[in-house]
PDB file of C-alpha atoms and ligand atoms in Angstrom:
ATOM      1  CA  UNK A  13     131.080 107.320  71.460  1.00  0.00           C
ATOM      2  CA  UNK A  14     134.871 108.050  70.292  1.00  0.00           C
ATOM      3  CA  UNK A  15     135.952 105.559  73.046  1.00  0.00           C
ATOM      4  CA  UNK A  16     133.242 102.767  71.966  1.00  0.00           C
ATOM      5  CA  UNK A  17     134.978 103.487  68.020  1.00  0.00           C
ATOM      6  CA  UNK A  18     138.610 102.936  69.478  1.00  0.00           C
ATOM      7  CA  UNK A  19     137.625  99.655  71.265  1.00  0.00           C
ATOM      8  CA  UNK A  20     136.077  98.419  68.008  1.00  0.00           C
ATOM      9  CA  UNK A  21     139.317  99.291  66.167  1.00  0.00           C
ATOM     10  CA  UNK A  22     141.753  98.439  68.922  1.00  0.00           C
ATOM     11  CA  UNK A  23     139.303  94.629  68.975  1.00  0.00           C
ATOM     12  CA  UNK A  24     139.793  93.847  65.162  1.00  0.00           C
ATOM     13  CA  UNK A  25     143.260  95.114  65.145  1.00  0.00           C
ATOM     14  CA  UNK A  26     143.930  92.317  67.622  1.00  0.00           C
ATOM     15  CA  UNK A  27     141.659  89.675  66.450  1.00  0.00           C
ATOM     16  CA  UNK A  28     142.404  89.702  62.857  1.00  0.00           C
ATOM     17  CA  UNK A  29     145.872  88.270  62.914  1.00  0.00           C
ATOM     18  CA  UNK A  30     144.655  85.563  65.806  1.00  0.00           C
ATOM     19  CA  UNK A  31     141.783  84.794  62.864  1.00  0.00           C
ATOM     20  CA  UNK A  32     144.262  84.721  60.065  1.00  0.00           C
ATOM     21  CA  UNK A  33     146.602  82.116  61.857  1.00  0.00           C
ATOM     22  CA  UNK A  34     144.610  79.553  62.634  1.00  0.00           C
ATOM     23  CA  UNK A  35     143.315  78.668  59.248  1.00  0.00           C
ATOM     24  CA  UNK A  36     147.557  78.072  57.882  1.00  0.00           C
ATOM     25  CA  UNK A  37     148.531  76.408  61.373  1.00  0.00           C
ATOM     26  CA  UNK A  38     145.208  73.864  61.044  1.00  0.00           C
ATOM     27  CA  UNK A  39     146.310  73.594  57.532  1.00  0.00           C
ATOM     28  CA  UNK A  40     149.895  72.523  58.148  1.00  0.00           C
ATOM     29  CA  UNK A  41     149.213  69.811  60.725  1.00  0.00           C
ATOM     30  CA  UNK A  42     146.991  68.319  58.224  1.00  0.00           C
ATOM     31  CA  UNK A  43     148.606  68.484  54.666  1.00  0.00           C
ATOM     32  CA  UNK A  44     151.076  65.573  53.412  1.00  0.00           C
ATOM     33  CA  UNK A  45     154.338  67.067  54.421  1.00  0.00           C
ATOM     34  CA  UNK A  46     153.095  70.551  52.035  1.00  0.00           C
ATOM     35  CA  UNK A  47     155.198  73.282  53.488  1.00  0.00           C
ATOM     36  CA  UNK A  48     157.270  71.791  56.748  1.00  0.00           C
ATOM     37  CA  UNK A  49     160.805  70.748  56.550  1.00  0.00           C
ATOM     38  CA  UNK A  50     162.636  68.629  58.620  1.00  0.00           C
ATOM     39  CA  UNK A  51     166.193  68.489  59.479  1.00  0.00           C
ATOM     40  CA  UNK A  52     168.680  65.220  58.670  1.00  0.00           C
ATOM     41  CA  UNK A  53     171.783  63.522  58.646  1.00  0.00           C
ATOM     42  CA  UNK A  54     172.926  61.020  55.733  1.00  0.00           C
ATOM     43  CA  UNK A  55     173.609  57.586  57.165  1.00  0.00           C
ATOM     44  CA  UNK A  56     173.156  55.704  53.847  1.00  0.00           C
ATOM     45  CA  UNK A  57     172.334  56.502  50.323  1.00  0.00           C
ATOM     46  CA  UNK A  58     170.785  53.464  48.286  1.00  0.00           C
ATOM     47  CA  UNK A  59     170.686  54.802  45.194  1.00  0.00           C
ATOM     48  CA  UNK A  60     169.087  51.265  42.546  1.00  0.00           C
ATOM     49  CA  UNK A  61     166.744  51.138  45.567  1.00  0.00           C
ATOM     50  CA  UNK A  62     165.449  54.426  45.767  1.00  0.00           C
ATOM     51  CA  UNK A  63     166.236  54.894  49.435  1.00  0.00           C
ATOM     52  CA  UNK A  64     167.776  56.865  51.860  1.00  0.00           C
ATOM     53  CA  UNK A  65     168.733  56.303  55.402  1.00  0.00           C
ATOM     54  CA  UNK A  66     168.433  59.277  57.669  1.00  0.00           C
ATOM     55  CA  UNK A  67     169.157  60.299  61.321  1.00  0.00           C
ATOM     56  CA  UNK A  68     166.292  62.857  61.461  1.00  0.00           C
ATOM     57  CA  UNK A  69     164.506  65.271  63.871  1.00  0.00           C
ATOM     58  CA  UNK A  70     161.186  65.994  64.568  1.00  0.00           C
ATOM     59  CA  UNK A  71     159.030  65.451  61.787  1.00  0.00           C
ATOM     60  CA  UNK A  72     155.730  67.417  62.493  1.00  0.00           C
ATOM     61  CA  UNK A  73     153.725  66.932  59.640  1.00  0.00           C
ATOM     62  CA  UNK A  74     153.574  62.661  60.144  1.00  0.00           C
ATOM     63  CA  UNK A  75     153.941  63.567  64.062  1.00  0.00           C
ATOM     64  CA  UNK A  76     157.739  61.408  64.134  1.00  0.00           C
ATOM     65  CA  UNK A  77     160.026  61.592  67.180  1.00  0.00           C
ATOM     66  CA  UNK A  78     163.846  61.955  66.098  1.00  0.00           C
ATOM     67  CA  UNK A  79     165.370  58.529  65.196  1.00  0.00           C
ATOM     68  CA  UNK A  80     167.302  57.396  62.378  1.00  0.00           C
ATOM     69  CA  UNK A  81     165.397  55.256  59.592  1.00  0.00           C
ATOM     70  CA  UNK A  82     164.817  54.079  56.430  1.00  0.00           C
ATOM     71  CA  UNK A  83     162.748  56.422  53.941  1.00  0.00           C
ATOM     72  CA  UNK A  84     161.847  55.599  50.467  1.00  0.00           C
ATOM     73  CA  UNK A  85     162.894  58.656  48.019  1.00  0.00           C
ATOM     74  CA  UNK A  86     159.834  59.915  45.723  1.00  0.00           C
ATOM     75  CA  UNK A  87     162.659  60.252  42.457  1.00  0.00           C
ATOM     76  CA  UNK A  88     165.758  59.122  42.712  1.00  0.00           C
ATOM     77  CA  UNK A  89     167.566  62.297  41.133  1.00  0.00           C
ATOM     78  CA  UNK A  90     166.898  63.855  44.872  1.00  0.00           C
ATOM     79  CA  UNK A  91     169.216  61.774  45.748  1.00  0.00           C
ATOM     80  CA  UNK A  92     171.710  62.917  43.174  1.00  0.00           C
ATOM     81  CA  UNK A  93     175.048  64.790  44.988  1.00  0.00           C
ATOM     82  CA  UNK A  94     173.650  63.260  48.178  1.00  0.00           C
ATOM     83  CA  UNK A  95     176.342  61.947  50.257  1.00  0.00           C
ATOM     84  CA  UNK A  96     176.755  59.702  53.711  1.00  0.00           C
ATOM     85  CA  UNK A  97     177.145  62.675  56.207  1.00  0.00           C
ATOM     86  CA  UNK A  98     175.420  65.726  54.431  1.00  0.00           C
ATOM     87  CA  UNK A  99     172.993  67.394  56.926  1.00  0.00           C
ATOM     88  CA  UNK A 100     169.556  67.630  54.960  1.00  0.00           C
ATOM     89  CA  UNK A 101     166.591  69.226  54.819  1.00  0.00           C
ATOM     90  CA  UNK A 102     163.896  67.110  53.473  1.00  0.00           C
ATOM     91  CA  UNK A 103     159.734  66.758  53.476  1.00  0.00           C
ATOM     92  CA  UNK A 104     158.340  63.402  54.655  1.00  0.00           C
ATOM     93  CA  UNK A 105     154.855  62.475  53.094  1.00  0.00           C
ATOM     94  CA  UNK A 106     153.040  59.325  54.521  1.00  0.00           C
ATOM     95  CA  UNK A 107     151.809  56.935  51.731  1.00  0.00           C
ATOM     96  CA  UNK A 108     150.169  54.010  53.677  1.00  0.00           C
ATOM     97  CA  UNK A 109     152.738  52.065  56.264  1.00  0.00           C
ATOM     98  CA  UNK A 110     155.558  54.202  54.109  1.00  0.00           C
ATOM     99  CA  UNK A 111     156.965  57.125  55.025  1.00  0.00           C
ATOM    100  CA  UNK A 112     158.020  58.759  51.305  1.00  0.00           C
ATOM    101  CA  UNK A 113     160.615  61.814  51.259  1.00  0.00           C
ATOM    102  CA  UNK A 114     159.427  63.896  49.089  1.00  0.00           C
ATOM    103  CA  UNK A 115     161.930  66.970  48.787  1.00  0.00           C
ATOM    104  CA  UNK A 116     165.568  66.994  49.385  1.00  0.00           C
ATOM    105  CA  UNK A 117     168.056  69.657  49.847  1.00  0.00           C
ATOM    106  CA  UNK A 118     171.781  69.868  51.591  1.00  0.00           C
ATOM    107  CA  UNK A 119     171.467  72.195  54.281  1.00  0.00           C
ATOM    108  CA  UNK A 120     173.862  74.526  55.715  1.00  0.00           C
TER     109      UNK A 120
HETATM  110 CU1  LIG B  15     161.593  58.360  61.684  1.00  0.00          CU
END
């Protein structure tokens, strides 16, 4: 009886967290760009056009190899004290045949 409690305890103790990370991972992979960021290097700032040109890793959330591309900017004032060269951190949100950034930061 005492050893049928502990298995009971010891089996939610180790299923709960399995339970409570699938629901955020499932919800990451799905979201526009919500919570992942992606790491960048300014190659071109086009400030009257709204754009930015990045050399980028991975970006998970719109499932992008690393390349270096073209990216519309969602305001321009993210691009404000962005220069050619910064490393960035940025969030990528797919908008039809766009690719939008939608948060940018110089990283360190
Ligand atoms: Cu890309």
């Amino acid at each position: 009886m005492k050893n049928l409690l502990i298995a009971i305890l010891l089996g939610s103790t180790l299923t709960l967290p399995a339970l409570a990370a699938q629901p955020a991972a499932s919800a990451n992979a799905s979201a526009e760009a919500a919570v992942s960021w992606s790491q960048g290097e300014v190659r071109k700032v086009d400030l009257a056009g709204q754009k930015i040109t990045l050399r980028h890793g991975p970006i998970q959330s719109v499932g992008m190899p690393p390349m270096t591309m073209v990216f519309g900017v969602r305001e321009a004032a993210l691009l404000q004290g962005i220069s050619v060269g910064d490393k960035v951190r940025f969030q990528v949100e797919q908008q039809g045949s766009q690719f939008i950034v939608t948060e940018l930061q110089a990283a360190e």
